[in-house]
Tab-separated table of C-alpha atoms in Angstrom:
chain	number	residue	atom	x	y	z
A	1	UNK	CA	-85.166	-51.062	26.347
A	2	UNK	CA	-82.998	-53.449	24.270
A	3	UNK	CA	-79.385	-52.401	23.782
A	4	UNK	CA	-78.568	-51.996	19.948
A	5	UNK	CA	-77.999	-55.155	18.567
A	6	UNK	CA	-76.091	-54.910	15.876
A	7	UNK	CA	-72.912	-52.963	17.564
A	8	UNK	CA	-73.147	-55.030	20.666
A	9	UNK	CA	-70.549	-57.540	21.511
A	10	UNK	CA	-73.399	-59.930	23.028
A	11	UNK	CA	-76.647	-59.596	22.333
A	12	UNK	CA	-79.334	-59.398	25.511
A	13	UNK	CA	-81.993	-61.823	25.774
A	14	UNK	CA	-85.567	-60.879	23.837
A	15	UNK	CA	-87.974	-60.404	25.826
A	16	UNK	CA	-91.617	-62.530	25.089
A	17	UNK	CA	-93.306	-59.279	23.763
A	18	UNK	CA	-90.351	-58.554	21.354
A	19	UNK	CA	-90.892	-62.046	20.109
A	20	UNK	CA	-94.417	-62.010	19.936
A	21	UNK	CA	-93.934	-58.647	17.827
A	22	UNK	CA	-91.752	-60.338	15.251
A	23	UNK	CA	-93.943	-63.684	14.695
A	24	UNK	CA	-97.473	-61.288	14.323
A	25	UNK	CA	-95.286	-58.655	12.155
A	26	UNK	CA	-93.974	-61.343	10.017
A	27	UNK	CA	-97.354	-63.077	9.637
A	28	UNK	CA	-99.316	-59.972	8.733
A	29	UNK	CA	-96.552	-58.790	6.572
A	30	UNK	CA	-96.198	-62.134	4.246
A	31	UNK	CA	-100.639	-62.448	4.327
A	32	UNK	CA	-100.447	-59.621	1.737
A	33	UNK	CA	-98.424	-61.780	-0.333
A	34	UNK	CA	-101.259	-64.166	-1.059
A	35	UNK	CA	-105.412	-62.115	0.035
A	36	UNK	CA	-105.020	-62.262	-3.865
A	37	UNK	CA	-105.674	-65.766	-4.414
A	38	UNK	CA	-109.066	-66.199	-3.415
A	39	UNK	CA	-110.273	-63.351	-4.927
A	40	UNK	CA	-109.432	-64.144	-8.470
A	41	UNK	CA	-112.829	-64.245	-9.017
A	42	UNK	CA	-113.924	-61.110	-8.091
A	43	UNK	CA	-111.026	-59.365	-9.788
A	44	UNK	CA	-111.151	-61.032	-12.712
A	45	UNK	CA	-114.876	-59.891	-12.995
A	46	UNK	CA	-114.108	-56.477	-11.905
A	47	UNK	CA	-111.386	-55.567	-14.361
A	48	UNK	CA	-113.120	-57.804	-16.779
A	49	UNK	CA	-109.862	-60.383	-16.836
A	50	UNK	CA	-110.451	-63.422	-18.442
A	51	UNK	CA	-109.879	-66.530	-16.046
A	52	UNK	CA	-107.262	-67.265	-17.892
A	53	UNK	CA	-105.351	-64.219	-17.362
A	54	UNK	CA	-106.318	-63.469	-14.165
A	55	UNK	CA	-103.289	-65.606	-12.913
A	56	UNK	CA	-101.431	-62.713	-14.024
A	57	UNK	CA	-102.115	-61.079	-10.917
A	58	UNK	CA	-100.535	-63.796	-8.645
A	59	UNK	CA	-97.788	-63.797	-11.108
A	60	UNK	CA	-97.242	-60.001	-10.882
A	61	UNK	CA	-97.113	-60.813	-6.730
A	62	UNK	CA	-94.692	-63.438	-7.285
A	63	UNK	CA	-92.174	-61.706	-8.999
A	64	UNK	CA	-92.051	-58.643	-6.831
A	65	UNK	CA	-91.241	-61.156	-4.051
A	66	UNK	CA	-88.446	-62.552	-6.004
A	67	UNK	CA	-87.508	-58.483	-6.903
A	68	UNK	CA	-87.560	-58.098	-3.265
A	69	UNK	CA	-84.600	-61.157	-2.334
A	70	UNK	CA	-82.635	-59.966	-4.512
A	71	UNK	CA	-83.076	-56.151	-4.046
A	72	UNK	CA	-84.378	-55.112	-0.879
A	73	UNK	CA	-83.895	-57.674	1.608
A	74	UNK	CA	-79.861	-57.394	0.976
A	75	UNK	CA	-80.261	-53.474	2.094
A	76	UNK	CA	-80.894	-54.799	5.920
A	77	UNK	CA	-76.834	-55.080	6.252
A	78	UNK	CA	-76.405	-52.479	5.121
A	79	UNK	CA	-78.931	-49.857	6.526
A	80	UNK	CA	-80.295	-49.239	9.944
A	81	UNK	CA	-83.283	-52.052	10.066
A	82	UNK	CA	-85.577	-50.015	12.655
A	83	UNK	CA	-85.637	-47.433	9.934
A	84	UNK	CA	-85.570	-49.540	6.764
A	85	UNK	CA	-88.457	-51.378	8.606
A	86	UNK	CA	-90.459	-48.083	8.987
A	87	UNK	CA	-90.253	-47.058	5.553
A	88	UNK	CA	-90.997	-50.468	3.977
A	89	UNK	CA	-94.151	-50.507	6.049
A	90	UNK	CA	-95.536	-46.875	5.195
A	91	UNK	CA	-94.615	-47.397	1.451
A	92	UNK	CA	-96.798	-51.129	1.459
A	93	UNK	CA	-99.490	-49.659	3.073
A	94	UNK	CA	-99.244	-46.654	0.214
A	95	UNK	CA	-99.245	-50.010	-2.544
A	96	UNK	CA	-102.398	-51.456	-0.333
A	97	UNK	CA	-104.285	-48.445	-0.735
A	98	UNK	CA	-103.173	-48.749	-4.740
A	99	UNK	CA	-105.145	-51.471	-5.017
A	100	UNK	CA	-107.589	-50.870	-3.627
A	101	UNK	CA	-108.416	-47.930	-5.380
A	102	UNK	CA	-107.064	-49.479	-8.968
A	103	UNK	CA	-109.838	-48.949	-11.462
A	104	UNK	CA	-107.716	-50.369	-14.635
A	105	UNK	CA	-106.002	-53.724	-14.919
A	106	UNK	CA	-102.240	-52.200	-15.605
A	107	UNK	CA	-102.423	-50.233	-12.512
A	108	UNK	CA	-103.580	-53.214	-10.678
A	109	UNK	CA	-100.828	-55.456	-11.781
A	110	UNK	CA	-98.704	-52.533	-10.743
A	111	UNK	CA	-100.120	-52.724	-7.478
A	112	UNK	CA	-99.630	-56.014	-6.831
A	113	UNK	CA	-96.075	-56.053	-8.168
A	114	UNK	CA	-95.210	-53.301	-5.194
A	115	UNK	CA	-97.266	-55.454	-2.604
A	116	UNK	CA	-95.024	-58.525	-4.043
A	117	UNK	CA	-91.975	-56.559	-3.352
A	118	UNK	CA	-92.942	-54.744	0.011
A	119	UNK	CA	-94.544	-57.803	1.869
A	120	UNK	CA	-91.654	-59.958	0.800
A	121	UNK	CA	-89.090	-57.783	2.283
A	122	UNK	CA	-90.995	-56.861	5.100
A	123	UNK	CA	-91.309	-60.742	6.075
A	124	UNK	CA	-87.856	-61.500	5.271
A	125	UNK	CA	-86.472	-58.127	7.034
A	126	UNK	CA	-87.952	-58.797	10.354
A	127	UNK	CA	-86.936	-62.725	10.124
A	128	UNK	CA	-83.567	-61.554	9.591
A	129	UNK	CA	-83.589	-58.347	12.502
A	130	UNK	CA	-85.016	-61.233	14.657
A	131	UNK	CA	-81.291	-63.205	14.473
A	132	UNK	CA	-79.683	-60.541	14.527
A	133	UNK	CA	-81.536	-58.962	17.799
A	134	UNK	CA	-81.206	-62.628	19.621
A	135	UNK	CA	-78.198	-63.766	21.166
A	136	UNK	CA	-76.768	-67.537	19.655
A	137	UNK	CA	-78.446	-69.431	22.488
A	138	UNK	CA	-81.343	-68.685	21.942
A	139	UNK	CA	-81.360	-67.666	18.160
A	140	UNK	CA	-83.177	-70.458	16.798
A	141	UNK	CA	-86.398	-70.060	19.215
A	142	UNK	CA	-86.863	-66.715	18.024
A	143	UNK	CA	-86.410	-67.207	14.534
A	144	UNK	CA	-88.875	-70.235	14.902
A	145	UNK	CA	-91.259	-68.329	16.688
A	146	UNK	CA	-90.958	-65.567	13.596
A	147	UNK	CA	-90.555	-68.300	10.858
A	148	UNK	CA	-94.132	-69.671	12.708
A	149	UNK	CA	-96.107	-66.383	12.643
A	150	UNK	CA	-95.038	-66.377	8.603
A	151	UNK	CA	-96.825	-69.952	8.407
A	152	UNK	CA	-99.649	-68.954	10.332
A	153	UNK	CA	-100.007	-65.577	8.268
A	154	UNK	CA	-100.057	-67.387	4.845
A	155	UNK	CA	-102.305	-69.844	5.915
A	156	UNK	CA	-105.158	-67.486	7.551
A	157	UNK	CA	-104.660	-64.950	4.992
A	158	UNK	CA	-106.624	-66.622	2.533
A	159	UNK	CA	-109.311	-67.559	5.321
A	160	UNK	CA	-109.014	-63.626	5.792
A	161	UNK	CA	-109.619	-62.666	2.842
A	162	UNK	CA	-112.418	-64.700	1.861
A	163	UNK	CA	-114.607	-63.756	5.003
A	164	UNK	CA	-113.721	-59.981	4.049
A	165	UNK	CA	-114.596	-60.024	0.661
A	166	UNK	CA	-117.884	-61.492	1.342
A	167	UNK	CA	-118.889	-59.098	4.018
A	168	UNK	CA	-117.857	-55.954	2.548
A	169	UNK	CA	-116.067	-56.890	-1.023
A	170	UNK	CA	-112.455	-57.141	-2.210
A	171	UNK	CA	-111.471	-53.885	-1.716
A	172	UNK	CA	-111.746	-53.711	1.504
A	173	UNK	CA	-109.648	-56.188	2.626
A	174	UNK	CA	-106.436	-54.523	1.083
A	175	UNK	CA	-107.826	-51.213	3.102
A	176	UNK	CA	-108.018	-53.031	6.228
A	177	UNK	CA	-104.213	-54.174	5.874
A	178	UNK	CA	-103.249	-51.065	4.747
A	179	UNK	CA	-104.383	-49.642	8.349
A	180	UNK	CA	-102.877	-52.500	9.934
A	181	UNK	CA	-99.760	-51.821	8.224
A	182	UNK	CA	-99.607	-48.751	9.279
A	183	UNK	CA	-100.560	-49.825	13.022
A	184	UNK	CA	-97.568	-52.315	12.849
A	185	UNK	CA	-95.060	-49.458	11.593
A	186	UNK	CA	-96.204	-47.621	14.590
A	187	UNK	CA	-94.990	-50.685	16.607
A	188	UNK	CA	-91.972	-52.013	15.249
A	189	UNK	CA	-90.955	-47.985	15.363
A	190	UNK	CA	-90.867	-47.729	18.991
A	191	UNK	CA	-90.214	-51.512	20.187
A	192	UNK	CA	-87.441	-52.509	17.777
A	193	UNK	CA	-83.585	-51.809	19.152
A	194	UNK	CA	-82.548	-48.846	17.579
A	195	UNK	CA	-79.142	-50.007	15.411
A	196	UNK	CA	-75.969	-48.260	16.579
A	197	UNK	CA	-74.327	-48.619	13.268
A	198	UNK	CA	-74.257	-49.829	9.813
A	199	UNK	CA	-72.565	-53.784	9.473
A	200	UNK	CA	-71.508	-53.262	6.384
A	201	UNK	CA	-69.707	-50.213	4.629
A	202	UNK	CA	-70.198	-51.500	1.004
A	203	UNK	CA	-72.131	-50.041	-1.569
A	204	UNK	CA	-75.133	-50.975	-2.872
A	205	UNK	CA	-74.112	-52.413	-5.801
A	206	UNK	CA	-71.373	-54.391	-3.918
A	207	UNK	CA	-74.097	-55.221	-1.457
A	208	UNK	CA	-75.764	-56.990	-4.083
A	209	UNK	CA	-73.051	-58.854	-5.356
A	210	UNK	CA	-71.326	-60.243	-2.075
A	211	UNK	CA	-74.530	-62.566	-2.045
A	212	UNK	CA	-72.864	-64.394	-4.986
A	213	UNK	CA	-70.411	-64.618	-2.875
A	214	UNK	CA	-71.859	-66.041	0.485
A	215	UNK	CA	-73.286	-68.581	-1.956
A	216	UNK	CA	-70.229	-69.095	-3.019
A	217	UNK	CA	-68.326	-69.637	0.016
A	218	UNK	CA	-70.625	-70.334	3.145
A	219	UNK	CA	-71.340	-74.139	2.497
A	220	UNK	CA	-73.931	-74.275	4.824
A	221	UNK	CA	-75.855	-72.098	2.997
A	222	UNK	CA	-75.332	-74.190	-0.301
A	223	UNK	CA	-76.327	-77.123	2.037
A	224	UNK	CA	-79.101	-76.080	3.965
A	225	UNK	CA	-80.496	-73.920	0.645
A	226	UNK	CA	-80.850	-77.213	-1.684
A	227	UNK	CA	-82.574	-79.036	1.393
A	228	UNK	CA	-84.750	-76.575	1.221
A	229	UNK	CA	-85.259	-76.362	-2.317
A	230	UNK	CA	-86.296	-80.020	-2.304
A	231	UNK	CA	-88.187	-79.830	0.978
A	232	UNK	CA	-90.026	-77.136	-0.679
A	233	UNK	CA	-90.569	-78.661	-3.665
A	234	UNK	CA	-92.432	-81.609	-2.020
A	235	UNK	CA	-94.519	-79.725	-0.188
A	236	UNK	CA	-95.751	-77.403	-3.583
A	237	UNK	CA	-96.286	-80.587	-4.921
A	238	UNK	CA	-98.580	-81.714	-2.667
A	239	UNK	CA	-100.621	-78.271	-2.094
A	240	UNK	CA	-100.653	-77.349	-6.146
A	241	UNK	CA	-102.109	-81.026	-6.732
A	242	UNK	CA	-104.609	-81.050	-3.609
A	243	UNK	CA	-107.065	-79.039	-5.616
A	244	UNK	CA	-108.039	-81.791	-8.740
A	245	UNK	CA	-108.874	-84.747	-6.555
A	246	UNK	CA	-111.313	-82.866	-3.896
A	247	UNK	CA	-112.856	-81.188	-6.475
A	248	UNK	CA	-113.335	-84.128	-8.595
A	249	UNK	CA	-115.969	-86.750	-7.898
A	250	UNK	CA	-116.430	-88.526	-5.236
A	251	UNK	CA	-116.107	-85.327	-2.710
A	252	UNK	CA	-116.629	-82.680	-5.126
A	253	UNK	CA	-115.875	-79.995	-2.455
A	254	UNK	CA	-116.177	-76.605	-2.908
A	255	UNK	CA	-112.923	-74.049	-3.254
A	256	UNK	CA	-113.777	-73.018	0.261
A	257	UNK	CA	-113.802	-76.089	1.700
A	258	UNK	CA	-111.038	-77.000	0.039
A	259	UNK	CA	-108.438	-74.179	1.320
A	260	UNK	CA	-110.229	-75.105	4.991
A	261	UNK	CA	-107.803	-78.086	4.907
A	262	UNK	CA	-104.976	-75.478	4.819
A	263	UNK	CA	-106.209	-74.630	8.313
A	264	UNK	CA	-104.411	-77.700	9.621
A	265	UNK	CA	-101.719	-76.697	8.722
A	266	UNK	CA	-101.612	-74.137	11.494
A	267	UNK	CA	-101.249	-77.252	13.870
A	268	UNK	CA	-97.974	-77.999	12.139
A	269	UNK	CA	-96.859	-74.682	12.064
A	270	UNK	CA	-96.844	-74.146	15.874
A	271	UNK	CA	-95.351	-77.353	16.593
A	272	UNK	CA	-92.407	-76.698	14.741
A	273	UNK	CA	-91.575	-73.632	16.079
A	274	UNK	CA	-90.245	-75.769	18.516
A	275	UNK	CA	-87.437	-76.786	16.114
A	276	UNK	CA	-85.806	-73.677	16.750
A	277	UNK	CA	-84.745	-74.440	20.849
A	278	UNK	CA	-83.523	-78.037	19.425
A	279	UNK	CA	-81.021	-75.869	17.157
A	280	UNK	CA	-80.410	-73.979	19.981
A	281	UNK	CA	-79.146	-76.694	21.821
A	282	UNK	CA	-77.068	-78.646	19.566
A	283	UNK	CA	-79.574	-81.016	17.970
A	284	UNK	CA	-79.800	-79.364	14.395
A	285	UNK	CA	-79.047	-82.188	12.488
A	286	UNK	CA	-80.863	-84.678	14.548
A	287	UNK	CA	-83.667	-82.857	14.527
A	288	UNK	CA	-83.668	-82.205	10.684
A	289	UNK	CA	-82.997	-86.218	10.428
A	290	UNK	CA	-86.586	-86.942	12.132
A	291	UNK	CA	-88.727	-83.646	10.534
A	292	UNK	CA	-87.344	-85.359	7.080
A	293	UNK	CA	-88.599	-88.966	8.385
A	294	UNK	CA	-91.808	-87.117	9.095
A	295	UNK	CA	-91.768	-85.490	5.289
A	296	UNK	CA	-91.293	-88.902	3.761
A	297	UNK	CA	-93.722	-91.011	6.104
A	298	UNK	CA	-96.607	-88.215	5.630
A	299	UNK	CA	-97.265	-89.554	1.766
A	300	UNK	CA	-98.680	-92.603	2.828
A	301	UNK	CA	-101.555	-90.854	4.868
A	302	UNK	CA	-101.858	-88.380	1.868
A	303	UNK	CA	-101.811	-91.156	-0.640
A	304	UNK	CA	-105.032	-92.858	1.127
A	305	UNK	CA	-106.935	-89.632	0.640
A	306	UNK	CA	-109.641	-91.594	-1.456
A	307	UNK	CA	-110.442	-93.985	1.374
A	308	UNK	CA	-110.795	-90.901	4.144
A	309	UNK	CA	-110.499	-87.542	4.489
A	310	UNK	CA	-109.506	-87.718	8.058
A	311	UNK	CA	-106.032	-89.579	6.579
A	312	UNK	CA	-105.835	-86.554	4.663
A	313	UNK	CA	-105.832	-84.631	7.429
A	314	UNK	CA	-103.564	-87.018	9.405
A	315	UNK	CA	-100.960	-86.149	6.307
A	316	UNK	CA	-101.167	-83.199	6.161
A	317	UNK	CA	-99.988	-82.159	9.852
A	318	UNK	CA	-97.284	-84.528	9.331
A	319	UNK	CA	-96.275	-82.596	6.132
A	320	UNK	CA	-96.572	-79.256	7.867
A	321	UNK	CA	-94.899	-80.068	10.840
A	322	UNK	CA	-91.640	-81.926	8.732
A	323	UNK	CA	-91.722	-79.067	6.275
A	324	UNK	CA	-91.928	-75.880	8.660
A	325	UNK	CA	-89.137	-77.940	11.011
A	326	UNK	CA	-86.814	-77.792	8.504
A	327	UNK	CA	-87.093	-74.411	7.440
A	328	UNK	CA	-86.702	-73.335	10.957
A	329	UNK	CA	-83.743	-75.627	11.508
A	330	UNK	CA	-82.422	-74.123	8.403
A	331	UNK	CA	-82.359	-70.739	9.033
A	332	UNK	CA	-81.667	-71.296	12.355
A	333	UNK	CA	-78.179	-72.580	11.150
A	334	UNK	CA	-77.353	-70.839	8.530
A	335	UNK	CA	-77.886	-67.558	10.533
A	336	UNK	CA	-74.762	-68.708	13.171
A	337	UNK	CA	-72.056	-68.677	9.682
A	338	UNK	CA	-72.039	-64.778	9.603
A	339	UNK	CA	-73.966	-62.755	11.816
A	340	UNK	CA	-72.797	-59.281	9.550
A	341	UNK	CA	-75.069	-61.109	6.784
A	342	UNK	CA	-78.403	-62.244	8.090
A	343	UNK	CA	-80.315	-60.003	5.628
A	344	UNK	CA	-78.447	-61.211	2.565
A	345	UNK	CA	-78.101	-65.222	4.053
A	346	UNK	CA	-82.341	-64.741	3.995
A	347	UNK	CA	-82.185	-63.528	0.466
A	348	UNK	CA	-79.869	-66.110	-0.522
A	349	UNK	CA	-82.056	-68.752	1.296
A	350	UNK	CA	-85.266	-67.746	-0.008
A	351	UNK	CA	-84.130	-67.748	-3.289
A	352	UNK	CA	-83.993	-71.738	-3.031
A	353	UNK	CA	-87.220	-71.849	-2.119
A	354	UNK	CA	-88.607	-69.881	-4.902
A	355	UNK	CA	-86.752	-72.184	-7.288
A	356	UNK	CA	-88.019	-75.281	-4.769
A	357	UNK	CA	-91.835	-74.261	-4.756
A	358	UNK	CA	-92.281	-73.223	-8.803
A	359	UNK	CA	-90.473	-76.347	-9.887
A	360	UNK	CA	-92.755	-78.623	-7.420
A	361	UNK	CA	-95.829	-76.400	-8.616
A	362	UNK	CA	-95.347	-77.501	-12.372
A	363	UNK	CA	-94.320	-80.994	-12.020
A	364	UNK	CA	-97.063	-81.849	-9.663
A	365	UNK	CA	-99.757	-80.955	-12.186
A	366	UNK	CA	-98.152	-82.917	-15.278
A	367	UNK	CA	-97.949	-85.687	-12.998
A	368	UNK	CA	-101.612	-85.769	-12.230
A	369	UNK	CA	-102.474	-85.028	-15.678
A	370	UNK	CA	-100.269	-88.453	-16.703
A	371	UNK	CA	-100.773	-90.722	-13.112
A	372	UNK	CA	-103.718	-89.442	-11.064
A	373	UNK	CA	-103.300	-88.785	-7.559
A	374	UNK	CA	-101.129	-91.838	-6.651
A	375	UNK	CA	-98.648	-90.746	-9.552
A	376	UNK	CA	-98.264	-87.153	-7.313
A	377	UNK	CA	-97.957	-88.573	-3.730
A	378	UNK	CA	-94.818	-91.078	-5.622
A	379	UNK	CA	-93.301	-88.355	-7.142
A	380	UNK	CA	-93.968	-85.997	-3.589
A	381	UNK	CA	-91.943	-89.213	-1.324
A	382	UNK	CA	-89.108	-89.781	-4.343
A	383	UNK	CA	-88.508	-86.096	-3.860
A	384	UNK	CA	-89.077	-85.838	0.006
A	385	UNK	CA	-86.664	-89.143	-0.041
A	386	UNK	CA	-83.770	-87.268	-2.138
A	387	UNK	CA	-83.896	-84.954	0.537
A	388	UNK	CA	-83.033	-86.740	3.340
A	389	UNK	CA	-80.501	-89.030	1.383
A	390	UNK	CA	-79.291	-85.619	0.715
A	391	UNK	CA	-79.012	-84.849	4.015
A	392	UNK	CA	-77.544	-87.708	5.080
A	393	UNK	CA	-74.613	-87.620	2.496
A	394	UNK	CA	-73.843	-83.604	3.769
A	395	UNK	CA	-73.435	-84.904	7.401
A	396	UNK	CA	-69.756	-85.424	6.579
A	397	UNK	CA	-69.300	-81.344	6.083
A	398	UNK	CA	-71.506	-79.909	8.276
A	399	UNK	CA	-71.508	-82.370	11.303
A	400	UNK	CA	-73.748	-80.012	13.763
């Protein structure tokens, strides 16, 4: 058994299945965040929601994860994790079951605003009790090995979901996580270090402000949160945008053979959880120099995707492997400024990428709708571009 983390002077090493618990927690905790989207369909049908308003259900899910950075995930400094983790976990598996027994489109919305808020934190909780349970050697292969399992999670939840619903319909596939859910409480109740005491003795309130703060004063945070806003921001560009051109003539494919391509990205996603042991050892910024060369170079791949799908493909592990590396490599260093804060340094962080990922989302269609696919892989290397001149101008305040 694990000594408590938080009130040791040096943290112990993790062992593999302590790892392995925090990348398949974190990946089965952030899939609940998106089994909605391919099931629009079926819900809108269901509740009789037009397809036009039907988006309101992603948007409810979205906004409880927001709710959740800058509510819940803060409470992890200042509460005993193991426990916060426990109750998060019972109480999403509780919204789960909500929706899947939702017979009336306010309750569902309702629903989904909880799972929004509980998934979130539960992802971003573990991610954070992850740095904190790992000592600073070896801090950054953990978190990438977490950070990879949320990848992995988002990108098979919609595969998930899909299969599910066609088997046995939409509701059951918010059942089947809510059992899981409650399997995974089980878990993380009896293998997570138990916490010896509290970090921090503020109130709630106070809690809640002193992230203003850390934004405030820890510049690698400022740093390493607007790389990651524009990293982010590239990458929603690309996926929002993927959708008009495969569906349009000449492939014309199918929605499910369309989010098959997001498959690939699971390639990406383990690769770069090797980011983490390069932080580890020093190479943080040279590593983040090459997984930005790798964001930039993957748009001329992606901007062939008219002459072959297989460049397409070819892009898009470059893409995933660039963008995951960096947010590895980011949290990886952000996590060594203050290691009383990891819970509110994740809000903070994630907060970026919310801001990174809606902004990419709505320029990416307006620049189909006025250049076509080659207007959208531009726009996607301009931004990917900023970010490593970015990068490259910050060297001169945060050197390693």
């Amino acid at each position: 058994m694990m000594q408590p983390f938080p009130g040791a002077a040096a943290a112990p090493r993790v062992p593999p299945r302590l790892v392995a618990l925090f990348a398949c927690g974190s990946g089965l905790s952030v899939a609940n965040v998106y089994y909605a989207q391919p099931l629009l369909g079926s819900l809108a049908a269901d509740f009789a929601i037009s397809p036009a308003a039907v988006g309101g259900v992603i948007t409810a899910t979205q906004a409880g994860s927001i709710l959740a950075l800058l509510l819940l995930v803060p409470l992890g400094d200042r509460l005993d994790r193991r426990r916060l983790m426990l109750v998060q976990a019972l109480l999403l598996a509780l919204a789960l079951v909500c929706v899947a027994m939702a017979r009336q489109a306010p309750l569902l919305l309702a629903a989904m605003l909880a799972v929004g808020l509980l998934g979130t934190a539960m992802t971003q909780g573990l991610i954070a009790t992850a740095a904190s349970a790992a000592d600073a050697s070896e801090r950054g292969r953990v978190v990438g090995a977490a950070q990879g399992g949320v990848v992995i999670g988002l990108l098979l939840a919609r595969v998930l979901a899909g299969l599910v619903a066609d088997a046995a319909g939409w509701r059951w596939v918010y059942l089947l996580s809510a059992a899981t859910m409650l399997a995974l409480a089980g878990l993380l109740w009896t293998a997570l270090p138990a916490q010896a005491r509290a970090r921090s003795g503020l109130s709630y309130g106070a809690l809640l402000l002193s992230m203003l703060d850390l934004l405030r004063h820890e510049r690698m945070l400022r740093i390493r949160g607007m790389i990651a806003l524009l990293m982010f921001a590239a990458f929603s560009i690309f996926w929002s945008a993927l959708v008009l051109p495969l569906s349009a003539a000449p492939y014309a494919l199918s929605h499910t053979a369309i989010g098959a391509f997001g498959l690939v990205g699971v390639a990406g996603a383990l690769a770069a959880g090797k980011a983490g042991s390069w932080a580890d050892r020093g190479l943080g910024q040279r590593a983040t120099g090459i997984a930005l060369g790798l964001l930039v170079l993957a748009w001329l791949p992606l901007g062939l995707l008219h002459r072959s799908l297989w460049l397409l493909g070819l892009g898009i592990v470059l893409l995933d492997i660039g963008a995951q590396a960096i947010q590895v490599l980011n949290q990886s260093m952000i996590f060594r400024s203050r290691p009383d804060a990891h819970s509110r340094l994740v809000g903070c962080y994630m907060l970026f990428y919310a801001v990174g990922s809606g902004a990419g989302a709505l320029a990416a269609t307006a620049m189909y709708a006025a250049a076509g696919w080659t207007g959208v892989c531009l726009l996607g290397a301009g931004v990917s571009a900023l970010a490593g001149l970015f990068w490259a101008l910050s060297l001169r305040w945060t050197p390693a």
